[in-house]
Amino acid sequence: MCGIAGIVKLNNSQVDTAAVVQKMNNAIRHRGPDGEGFLAIQGEQVTAAFGNDTPSAIKESGILHKPTASIVNSANADVILAHRRLSIIDIQPTGYQPMCNTYKNLWITHNGEIYNYLELREELAKAGFKFHTSSDTEVILNAYKHWGPDCVNHFNGMWAFVIYDKEKDTLFASRDRFGVKPFYYVHNNTCFAFASEQKALFAGGLVDFNPNGRAIFDYWLFSSMEREEEGMFKGITELFPSHNLTINVKNGELKKWKYYTLPYSKQYEDKTFDEKQSTDKIRALLTDAVNLRMRSDVEVGSCLSGGMDSSSIVSLMSKSGHKGINTFTASFADAAIDESSWAKIISDAVQSKVHVVKPTAKELLKDLHDLFYCQDIPIWSTSTYAQFRLMRLTKESNIKVVLDGQGGDELFAGYDNYYFYYLQDVLKNEGLAAFMSASKNIQKLVPSIKWYFKKRILKEYLYRLPVQQQLKARLSAHKELTYLNKDFLHAHVNELERDDETADSVNGALAHDFYNTLLKSYLKCEDRCSMWHSVESRTPFSDDINLIEYAFSIPSKYKIQHGKLKPLLREAMRGIVPQQVLDRKDKKGYTTPNGKWIAEIKDDVHHIFENPVVGEYMNTKKLLADYDKLFNQPDKPDNGRIFKLIAFPIWLTIFSKKA
């Protein structure tokens, strides 16, 4: 797990590639504090280079890809690849990057883990390939040599990497299927440059801070982030999950293509479906996914919220023979949202080494700058701060790797909003009587029938209205939107015509959330929070291709049963996870005392609304007039909206100053 960056000089530009890449690499030092390395290419000359943070053990080693010169001597290089190292697999000098194959005609900078690398290594060795390291990164190089760009279809894991192919004089880049690892780039007349985080591209001076109004509108109206390739920053493009690209080093020609599409069953039911057989399969696949993600040359711990997903992971880790697991839990004084008692049931059952953090509003205020700077883009809830603190605790406990349950809800239907698609499925496929019966099963959770038809009317008819009327309806429903600048809203109102939520079944809704939308935004927060603290977070529910494709092959009918969410996972984990956790009905999600924290810090963040840049997007006069009433709602549930009124101007202020 690491950070990557690089640049290709185009059109004989005068850019000092070495200086730019060093600044980029320094900006993501947190992703890899264990060392750095560079590869400089000038015509036919290829030089492995060291930087200020390259350990002496690397420079004095006898490895094939040993750096032989300082990067400062490569100011005129045509291409430079850079790497920040967090040593997890092959922690010896042989795991240093950029890395080459045995013939030195392929070089790579890689961020991620290929969990099935041992199996692929054996397959490639039988095909005649030689290895000079024990790392998964070298497996990528030989897999690319063997299968070409199709090599990514053989990988089970998370990745973002760039390979320099000397024979073709191209860079080949790839990002994993579901966006666990990040990849951003700039492509203009002077260069092509890439990095793990947007801040690195700013640090290199390759792009100015220019907020993207279209993406900002998405953030406010749809609560979505990075919905388009060009996200919050104009001039910076995200390589989407499941995409590859190549860049011709000579002429800068860029080709990009999608290599994977998530398949899912469009069936409502299957008369031959055997629930026991299915849950046995899920248990076996999840066990395998967890075991693969325990492959590491350093100790592996786990986040533990007390919910179904993290509890399943920790229980399976223990069942596989891992004792004394370090578990990390966030706890809050408010009993209504605190889940530490549930986490204790699991930690007691597996006899883990328990680590608990109790974040406060005062600490949040102190960490606001780092929280927003590490994320690169504005967040929508203080729950991200709880995750931020959990990862800090992990680092302070000298644990470099943790497993986390991110993705379980999107994979097995764990959110209340999936009830809408469940009822829709039942009404369409089984009729009104079955629909009424299904509604009664969930009556205690949501006022089901009224709620269902209200939501259906909104879905069917709201988007048929003229965009100005849609905007009016949204402003009426979500009062916080009335604090946005009217000129800004009306300038982007036509964006309301492109709402992308078109699911017509439970599986369709799950696939929508899992692929490149909701889950990707959570994974982005996970990556930035963990890597800011130099911790690798592994998410078996989010990137194990075998588990994911099997779960999506199951027809919709079985994803919610008798009004219960996640029935397949519950049954798969029965006998492994303590029964009281499996059968709990008070799912809270990753909740924090959002309203109370906002009320406590409101006076200390008042000044952010004085920034004139904020006034371009927000009606600060109206907001300041309502300030105390708006932000003094300590008992208000966390709806993911009020905090955005603080988050957005803080983000805007931080990055406008950085620029």
XYZ file of C-alpha atoms in Angstrom:
659
model
C 0.000 0.000 0.000
C 1.587 3.221 -1.097
C 1.283 6.457 -3.028
C 2.109 6.920 -6.694
C 2.803 9.873 -8.951
C 4.429 10.613 -12.282
C 4.724 12.871 -15.290
C 5.240 12.704 -19.060
C 6.593 15.854 -20.701
C 4.744 16.685 -23.941
C 5.387 18.920 -26.956
C 8.964 19.769 -25.934
C 7.668 21.775 -22.980
C 10.132 23.310 -20.551
C 8.619 21.815 -17.410
C 11.225 20.704 -14.847
C 9.867 17.199 -14.466
C 12.119 16.253 -11.532
C 11.134 19.304 -9.479
C 7.441 18.789 -10.216
C 7.432 15.111 -9.306
C 9.385 15.671 -6.101
C 6.744 18.180 -4.971
C 3.981 15.749 -5.905
C 5.641 12.889 -4.049
C 6.223 15.040 -0.960
C 2.521 15.973 -0.904
C 1.567 12.321 -0.468
C 4.336 11.345 1.935
C 1.698 10.205 4.433
C 0.769 7.392 2.043
C 4.273 5.938 2.221
C 6.595 7.193 4.965
C 8.826 4.106 4.713
C 10.663 5.383 1.648
C 10.498 6.834 -1.822
C 11.842 6.026 -5.251
C 11.854 7.364 -8.817
C 12.357 6.200 -12.363
C 13.659 8.779 -14.847
C 13.484 8.196 -18.601
C 15.400 10.365 -21.042
C 15.284 9.008 -24.574
C 16.690 5.474 -24.387
C 18.264 6.092 -20.987
C 16.314 4.595 -18.057
C 17.589 5.452 -14.564
C 16.329 4.282 -11.186
C 16.784 7.264 -8.871
C 16.645 7.983 -5.157
C 15.260 10.917 -3.209
C 15.698 12.420 0.244
C 13.526 9.738 1.848
C 15.095 6.733 0.141
C 16.560 4.539 2.918
C 20.305 3.940 2.799
C 19.594 0.191 2.906
C 17.985 0.547 -0.518
C 20.859 2.555 -2.007
C 23.386 0.071 -0.649
C 21.458 -3.045 -1.632
C 22.117 -5.387 -4.512
C 18.558 -5.430 -5.821
C 17.950 -5.457 -9.565
C 16.066 -2.136 -9.449
C 18.534 -0.389 -7.124
C 18.559 3.430 -7.514
C 21.878 4.679 -8.822
C 21.515 8.469 -9.002
C 19.706 11.332 -7.284
C 16.425 12.441 -8.818
C 17.686 16.050 -8.761
C 19.934 15.123 -11.705
C 16.915 14.349 -13.908
C 15.440 17.826 -14.425
C 15.071 17.283 -18.170
C 13.702 13.745 -18.060
C 10.911 13.008 -20.537
C 9.134 10.679 -18.119
C 9.385 10.221 -14.358
C 7.543 7.665 -12.234
C 7.480 8.184 -8.468
C 6.581 6.027 -5.509
C 5.995 6.438 -1.771
C 6.402 3.180 0.123
C 4.360 1.747 2.987
C 5.996 -1.625 3.560
C 3.379 -4.366 3.884
C 4.345 -7.294 1.610
C 8.004 -8.062 0.939
C 9.202 -5.507 3.447
C 12.833 -6.162 2.498
C 14.684 -3.942 -0.026
C 13.404 -6.219 -2.821
C 9.924 -4.719 -2.326
C 11.185 -1.213 -3.164
C 9.585 0.649 -6.077
C 9.593 1.628 -8.892
C 10.246 -2.017 -9.680
C 11.300 -3.722 -12.887
C 10.961 -7.194 -14.362
C 14.062 -9.370 -14.852
C 14.686 -7.931 -18.347
C 14.298 -4.312 -17.178
C 11.973 -3.528 -20.072
C 8.933 -3.099 -17.803
C 8.818 -0.784 -14.780
C 5.949 -0.159 -12.376
C 4.770 2.156 -9.602
C 1.930 0.481 -7.741
C -0.527 1.325 -4.967
C -2.597 -1.563 -3.657
C -2.591 -5.276 -3.026
C -3.176 -8.207 -5.371
C -4.382 -10.723 -2.806
C -4.220 -13.762 -5.095
C -0.609 -12.998 -6.040
C 0.735 -16.298 -4.713
C -1.588 -18.295 -6.943
C -0.803 -16.083 -9.942
C 2.906 -16.295 -9.219
C 2.720 -20.092 -9.347
C 0.767 -19.980 -12.612
C 3.234 -17.551 -14.188
C 6.244 -19.547 -12.981
C 4.842 -22.620 -14.739
C 4.622 -20.482 -17.884
C 8.355 -19.783 -17.636
C 8.497 -16.428 -15.848
C 11.307 -15.675 -13.399
C 10.939 -13.676 -10.179
C 13.574 -11.759 -8.230
C 11.299 -10.536 -5.396
C 8.519 -12.013 -3.271
C 6.146 -9.098 -3.833
C 2.732 -8.919 -5.466
C 4.002 -5.958 -7.510
C 6.382 -8.120 -9.534
C 3.474 -10.495 -10.203
C 1.657 -7.566 -11.879
C 4.650 -6.949 -14.148
C 4.899 -10.563 -15.301
C 1.123 -10.845 -15.621
C 1.186 -7.788 -17.896
C 3.969 -9.342 -19.966
C 1.980 -12.591 -20.224
C -1.572 -11.344 -20.760
C -1.088 -7.707 -21.744
C -3.737 -5.239 -20.498
C -6.092 -8.184 -19.889
C -3.913 -9.095 -16.903
C -6.211 -7.037 -14.665
C -9.025 -9.519 -15.223
C -6.921 -12.095 -13.362
C -6.479 -9.946 -10.237
C -8.401 -10.241 -6.983
C -7.712 -7.133 -4.970
C -7.336 -3.363 -5.020
C -4.944 -1.437 -7.193
C -3.910 1.677 -9.011
C -0.702 1.303 -10.960
C 1.280 2.593 -13.925
C 3.612 0.422 -16.005
C 6.271 1.872 -18.285
C 6.569 -0.436 -21.297
C 9.970 0.336 -22.833
C 9.381 -1.662 -26.018
C 6.091 0.128 -26.785
C 7.224 3.449 -25.279
C 3.917 3.759 -23.472
C 2.526 4.019 -19.991
C -0.228 1.559 -19.105
C -2.401 2.557 -16.131
C -5.179 0.672 -14.398
C -7.565 1.145 -11.490
C -9.327 -1.670 -9.635
C -12.900 -2.701 -10.448
C -14.726 -0.862 -7.668
C -12.505 2.103 -6.844
C -10.862 1.046 -3.587
C -7.626 2.737 -4.656
C -7.589 6.244 -6.205
C -6.102 7.557 -9.445
C -6.238 11.148 -10.773
C -4.519 12.797 -13.691
C -3.930 16.007 -15.623
C -3.590 15.916 -19.414
C -2.844 19.119 -21.320
C -0.484 20.478 -23.965
C 2.550 20.457 -21.676
C 2.239 17.169 -19.820
C 0.371 14.123 -18.674
C 0.684 13.724 -14.912
C -0.946 11.385 -12.411
C -1.122 10.934 -8.646
C -2.945 9.066 -5.907
C -4.485 12.279 -4.581
C -5.593 15.560 -6.119
C -3.515 17.573 -3.658
C -0.346 16.184 -5.257
C -1.295 17.648 -8.629
C -1.812 21.031 -6.978
C 1.487 20.731 -5.138
C 3.272 20.112 -8.442
C 1.884 23.364 -9.822
C 0.191 21.519 -12.684
C -3.262 22.961 -12.133
C -4.758 25.984 -10.406
C -7.542 25.765 -7.845
C -10.653 26.195 -9.947
C -13.815 24.782 -8.345
C -16.112 22.870 -10.682
C -19.606 24.337 -10.316
C -21.237 21.315 -11.901
C -19.715 18.948 -9.342
C -20.515 21.347 -6.507
C -24.154 21.369 -7.625
C -24.117 17.543 -7.529
C -22.690 17.664 -4.007
C -25.528 19.842 -2.753
C -28.502 18.539 -4.722
C -27.668 14.833 -5.017
C -25.208 14.439 -2.098
C -22.824 12.845 -4.577
C -19.072 13.259 -4.959
C -16.950 12.640 -8.030
C -19.982 11.616 -10.078
C -18.252 12.769 -13.247
C -14.640 12.180 -14.336
C -13.913 15.847 -13.710
C -14.822 16.238 -10.052
C -14.629 19.183 -7.671
C -11.459 20.513 -9.318
C -11.516 21.665 -12.924
C -8.579 20.309 -14.860
C -8.197 17.144 -12.775
C -9.677 13.935 -14.158
C -10.442 10.799 -12.203
C -9.684 7.473 -13.822
C -12.909 5.705 -12.992
C -13.020 2.242 -11.424
C -12.784 -0.658 -13.921
C -10.872 1.504 -16.395
C -7.466 1.275 -18.033
C -5.600 3.873 -20.019
C -2.471 4.136 -22.106
C -0.440 7.232 -22.889
C 1.974 7.358 -25.790
C 5.185 8.851 -24.421
C 6.180 10.327 -27.787
C 2.988 12.120 -28.846
C 0.819 12.165 -25.708
C -2.034 10.235 -27.304
C -4.300 8.944 -24.550
C -6.582 5.934 -24.921
C -8.984 4.917 -22.188
C -11.356 1.976 -21.930
C -13.572 0.129 -19.493
C -12.377 -3.423 -18.857
C -15.108 -4.615 -16.479
C -18.863 -4.250 -15.947
C -20.493 -5.624 -12.816
C -22.959 -8.366 -13.800
C -26.079 -8.866 -11.690
C -29.124 -11.104 -11.829
C -32.159 -9.423 -13.313
C -34.359 -12.294 -12.159
C -36.791 -11.769 -9.313
C -36.674 -15.390 -8.182
C -35.282 -18.780 -9.097
C -37.461 -21.815 -8.381
C -34.329 -23.940 -7.939
C -32.769 -21.581 -5.390
C -31.496 -23.423 -2.311
C -30.994 -21.021 0.589
C -28.760 -23.338 2.631
C -26.559 -24.039 -0.363
C -26.347 -20.330 -1.062
C -25.484 -19.308 2.494
C -22.892 -22.091 2.681
C -21.336 -20.674 -0.480
C -21.350 -17.130 0.919
C -19.710 -18.360 4.132
C -16.976 -20.133 2.173
C -16.354 -17.170 -0.138
C -16.258 -14.616 2.674
C -13.942 -16.852 4.687
C -11.622 -17.073 1.693
C -11.834 -13.295 1.137
C -10.849 -12.597 4.745
C -8.028 -15.144 4.696
C -6.597 -13.686 1.491
C -6.589 -10.248 3.085
C -4.656 -11.581 6.060
C -1.662 -12.079 3.759
C 0.889 -9.627 5.055
C 4.434 -9.394 6.337
C 3.224 -7.108 9.140
C 0.500 -7.578 11.745
C -3.125 -7.212 10.615
C -5.888 -5.835 12.871
C -9.509 -4.940 12.232
C -11.989 -2.137 12.703
C -14.928 -3.289 14.829
C -18.114 -1.250 15.053
C -20.348 -3.992 16.445
C -22.361 -4.113 13.237
C -22.874 -7.217 11.118
C -20.082 -6.604 8.619
C -17.123 -5.859 10.879
C -18.339 -8.492 13.342
C -18.348 -11.080 10.554
C -14.796 -10.160 9.561
C -13.378 -10.291 13.088
C -15.187 -13.551 13.841
C -13.833 -15.148 10.661
C -10.323 -13.912 11.427
C -10.562 -15.640 14.793
C -12.121 -18.804 13.346
C -9.192 -19.087 10.929
C -6.792 -19.302 13.837
C -5.738 -15.690 14.331
C -5.593 -15.019 18.076
C -5.112 -11.792 19.973
C -6.443 -9.698 17.090
C -6.128 -5.948 17.578
C -9.616 -4.467 17.177
C -10.394 -0.746 16.915
C -13.718 0.756 17.990
C -15.144 4.283 18.178
C -17.322 5.031 21.203
C -19.574 7.952 22.130
C -21.103 9.171 25.383
C -24.576 9.257 23.819
C -26.051 5.785 24.414
C -28.535 6.296 21.565
C -25.745 6.089 18.990
C -22.966 4.256 20.815
C -22.315 0.717 19.558
C -19.345 -0.153 21.729
C -21.420 -2.608 23.799
C -22.074 -4.612 20.626
C -18.410 -4.461 19.693
C -17.577 -5.754 23.185
C -19.682 -8.863 22.584
C -17.494 -9.682 19.591
C -14.195 -8.715 21.209
C -15.036 -10.842 24.252
C -16.007 -13.781 22.024
C -12.726 -13.703 20.076
C -10.610 -12.378 22.971
C -9.207 -9.539 20.911
C -6.875 -6.784 22.066
C -9.345 -3.937 22.370
C -8.530 -0.342 21.403
C -11.233 2.309 21.852
C -11.279 5.959 20.809
C -13.826 8.492 22.091
C -13.802 11.538 19.787
C -15.122 14.864 21.083
C -16.289 18.114 19.497
C -13.197 19.901 20.859
C -10.959 17.371 19.118
C -12.969 17.673 15.915
C -12.398 21.424 15.925
C -8.664 20.922 16.409
C -8.498 18.414 13.539
C -10.788 20.184 11.042
C -7.970 21.353 8.767
C -6.285 17.960 8.545
C -9.628 16.210 8.135
C -10.605 18.276 5.110
C -7.150 18.523 3.619
C -6.674 14.770 3.780
C -10.015 14.167 2.055
C -9.296 16.600 -0.837
C -13.018 17.188 -1.344
C -15.769 18.250 1.094
C -17.444 15.587 3.198
C -21.045 15.512 4.361
C -20.994 14.081 7.882
C -18.892 14.009 11.025
C -18.914 10.201 10.768
C -15.813 10.641 8.605
C -14.110 12.170 11.623
C -14.837 9.063 13.684
C -13.157 7.007 10.965
C -10.262 9.492 10.858
C -9.715 9.070 14.599
C -10.024 5.304 14.396
C -7.193 5.211 11.873
C -5.077 7.509 14.016
C -5.592 5.115 16.924
C -4.526 2.257 14.662
C -1.289 4.044 13.811
C -0.643 4.918 17.461
C -1.029 1.210 18.255
C 1.717 0.363 15.712
C -0.642 -1.551 13.429
C -0.126 -0.923 9.712
C -3.011 -2.974 8.273
C -6.673 -3.260 9.256
C -9.626 -5.034 7.723
C -12.896 -3.106 7.525
C -16.505 -3.936 6.667
C -17.035 -1.247 4.040
C -19.292 -2.532 1.252
C -21.304 -5.107 3.187
C -24.478 -3.013 3.134
C -24.268 -2.392 -0.608
C -23.500 -6.046 -1.285
C -26.137 -7.696 0.909
C -28.853 -4.974 1.198
C -28.273 -3.370 4.574
C -29.883 0.071 4.193
C -33.516 0.976 4.865
C -33.881 2.596 1.433
C -33.684 -0.858 -0.164
C -37.143 -1.547 1.308
C -38.587 0.609 -1.447
C -37.180 -1.676 -4.144
C -38.182 -4.724 -2.126
C -41.809 -3.578 -2.014
C -41.654 -2.584 -5.669
C -40.374 -6.056 -6.545
C -43.098 -7.743 -4.513
C -45.899 -5.632 -6.005
C -44.673 -6.187 -9.561
C -44.015 -9.908 -9.255
C -46.408 -11.196 -6.602
C -49.347 -8.806 -6.580
C -51.177 -6.522 -4.165
C -51.915 -9.087 -1.439
C -48.258 -10.048 -1.149
C -47.324 -6.363 -1.209
C -49.660 -5.622 1.730
C -48.221 -8.555 3.679
C -44.660 -7.454 2.970
C -45.530 -3.923 4.084
C -46.714 -5.222 7.464
C -43.389 -6.968 7.968
C -41.521 -3.680 7.837
C -44.217 -1.506 9.466
C -42.156 -1.045 12.624
C -39.202 0.256 10.644
C -40.880 2.654 8.252
C -44.504 3.799 7.791
C -44.320 1.476 4.836
C -47.368 1.969 2.630
C -47.529 5.779 2.829
C -43.766 5.973 2.635
C -43.665 3.655 -0.364
C -46.232 5.514 -2.424
C -44.816 8.932 -1.516
C -41.397 7.825 -2.712
C -42.856 6.219 -5.820
C -44.696 9.409 -6.759
C -41.474 11.378 -6.348
C -39.544 8.930 -8.498
C -42.217 8.724 -11.182
C -43.257 12.341 -11.452
C -40.753 14.749 -9.895
C -38.217 14.166 -12.657
C -40.825 14.836 -15.322
C -41.378 18.378 -14.091
C -39.512 21.315 -15.662
C -36.163 21.742 -13.931
C -37.165 25.024 -12.282
C -40.131 23.327 -10.635
C -37.912 20.411 -9.598
C -35.542 22.886 -7.976
C -38.419 24.590 -6.170
C -39.600 21.228 -4.837
C -36.118 20.353 -3.608
C -35.672 23.736 -1.910
C -38.977 23.178 -0.153
C -38.043 19.674 0.981
C -34.474 20.490 2.059
C -34.299 23.853 3.774
C -30.505 23.900 3.915
C -30.477 24.345 0.137
C -32.102 27.764 0.577
C -28.740 28.988 1.916
C -27.134 28.507 -1.467
C -26.589 31.432 -3.806
C -29.591 31.667 -6.170
C -27.417 32.639 -9.126
C -25.289 29.544 -8.566
C -28.342 27.293 -8.333
C -29.991 28.627 -11.461
C -26.731 28.521 -13.413
C -26.631 24.750 -12.938
C -30.320 23.880 -12.665
C -30.253 21.838 -15.881
C -28.129 19.284 -14.031
C -31.412 18.087 -12.522
C -32.211 16.464 -15.865
C -29.458 13.897 -15.470
C -30.309 12.095 -12.242
C -28.739 8.652 -12.675
C -30.814 6.608 -10.236
C -32.843 4.335 -12.544
C -32.919 1.051 -10.578
C -36.058 -1.062 -10.991
C -35.266 -3.911 -8.562
C -33.372 -4.657 -5.356
C -30.436 -6.010 -7.339
C -30.537 -3.005 -9.652
C -30.411 -0.645 -6.660
C -27.559 -2.602 -5.093
C -25.578 -2.582 -8.334
C -26.167 1.163 -8.698
C -24.879 1.849 -5.188
C -22.005 -0.623 -5.416
C -20.543 0.484 -8.692
C -19.042 3.970 -9.061
C -21.563 5.890 -6.917
C -22.361 5.514 -3.207
C -19.787 2.875 -2.289
C -17.058 4.644 -4.228
C -17.578 7.782 -2.113
C -17.307 5.746 1.097
C -14.189 4.013 -0.198
C -12.675 7.408 -0.990
C -13.189 8.502 2.618
C -11.794 5.174 3.841
C -8.672 5.512 1.693
C -7.936 9.114 2.704
C -8.573 8.569 6.436
C -6.430 5.450 6.595
C -3.600 6.614 4.347
C -3.348 10.003 6.053
C -2.234 7.985 9.066
C -0.098 5.584 6.987
C -2.473 2.681 7.563
C -3.600 0.220 4.900
C -7.318 -0.538 5.047
C -8.513 -3.769 3.409
C -12.185 -4.222 2.542
C -13.173 -7.819 1.670
C -16.805 -6.909 0.929
C -15.726 -4.216 -1.546
C -13.108 -5.864 -3.732
C -13.214 -9.655 -3.502
C -14.378 -10.391 -7.018
C -15.475 -13.968 -6.294
C -17.683 -12.976 -3.349
C -19.095 -9.943 -5.137
C -20.017 -11.684 -8.371
C -21.631 -14.570 -6.515
C -23.707 -12.230 -4.325
C -24.924 -10.335 -7.393
C -25.841 -13.587 -9.152
C -28.528 -14.252 -6.526
C -32.018 -13.060 -7.611
C -33.545 -10.035 -5.865
C -36.204 -11.940 -3.931
C -33.676 -13.423 -1.538
C -31.870 -10.186 -0.638
C -34.616 -9.063 1.777
C -36.854 -11.672 3.402
C -39.777 -11.273 5.801
C -38.859 -7.637 6.214
C -35.282 -8.442 7.311
C -32.275 -6.810 5.715
C -29.171 -8.877 4.891
C -30.816 -12.271 5.541
C -28.265 -14.186 3.448
C -25.286 -12.793 5.332
C -27.032 -13.345 8.676
C -27.606 -17.000 7.909
C -24.145 -17.457 6.422
C -22.609 -16.188 9.671
C -24.881 -18.119 12.033
C -22.714 -20.182 14.353
C -19.733 -17.917 13.677
C -20.948 -14.503 14.853
C -22.691 -14.426 18.277
C -26.441 -14.739 17.837
C -27.364 -11.511 19.661
C -25.319 -9.528 17.130
C -26.811 -11.400 14.163
C -30.358 -10.810 15.370
C -30.041 -7.208 16.550
C -32.675 -4.895 15.100
C -31.205 -1.510 15.998
C -28.794 -0.958 13.114
C -27.290 2.490 13.596
C -24.747 2.738 10.814
C -21.585 4.709 11.447
C -23.339 7.426 13.460
C -21.759 10.290 15.389
C -23.279 13.017 17.608
C -23.387 15.278 14.562
C -25.873 17.850 15.887
C -24.220 18.151 19.287
C -20.778 18.562 17.794
C -21.997 21.253 15.382
C -23.641 23.149 18.258
C -20.391 23.029 20.238
C -18.089 24.238 17.454
C -20.392 26.737 15.709
C -18.911 29.831 17.342
C -15.376 28.750 16.459
C -16.122 28.322 12.736
C -18.229 31.470 12.345
C -15.355 33.281 10.616
C -15.279 30.918 7.611
C -18.396 32.576 6.207
C -16.538 35.895 5.943
C -14.433 34.541 3.072
C -15.711 36.275 -0.100
C -15.072 33.106 -2.124
C -17.752 31.356 -0.049
C -20.267 34.023 -1.064
C -19.968 32.920 -4.693
C -21.782 29.712 -3.773
C -23.658 30.454 -0.569
C -26.023 33.176 0.626
C -23.856 34.018 3.613
C -26.017 37.004 4.613
C -29.079 34.790 5.043
C -27.068 32.042 6.720
C -25.459 34.399 9.244
C -28.843 35.872 10.073
C -30.100 32.384 10.956
C -26.764 31.170 12.301
C -27.532 30.357 15.943
C -30.867 28.737 15.186
C -29.479 26.771 12.245
C -26.437 25.324 13.976
C -27.828 24.989 17.501
C -29.853 21.805 17.040
C -28.004 19.319 19.259
C -30.786 16.730 19.206
C -31.347 16.823 15.448
C -30.651 13.450 13.759
C -27.634 13.245 11.475
C -29.222 13.680 8.050
C -25.950 14.308 6.248
C -27.027 17.797 5.210
C -26.530 20.446 7.914
C -22.838 19.641 8.366
C -22.347 20.329 4.660
C -23.090 24.003 5.368
C -19.895 24.059 7.448
C -17.898 21.494 5.491
C -18.147 23.162 2.098
C -16.825 26.629 3.090
C -14.001 25.044 5.110
C -12.961 22.979 2.081
C -13.228 26.048 -0.169
C -11.116 28.132 2.205
C -8.395 25.489 2.681
C -7.863 24.780 -1.002
C -8.170 28.386 -2.187
C -5.334 29.213 0.222
C -3.318 26.179 -0.878
C -3.596 27.370 -4.452
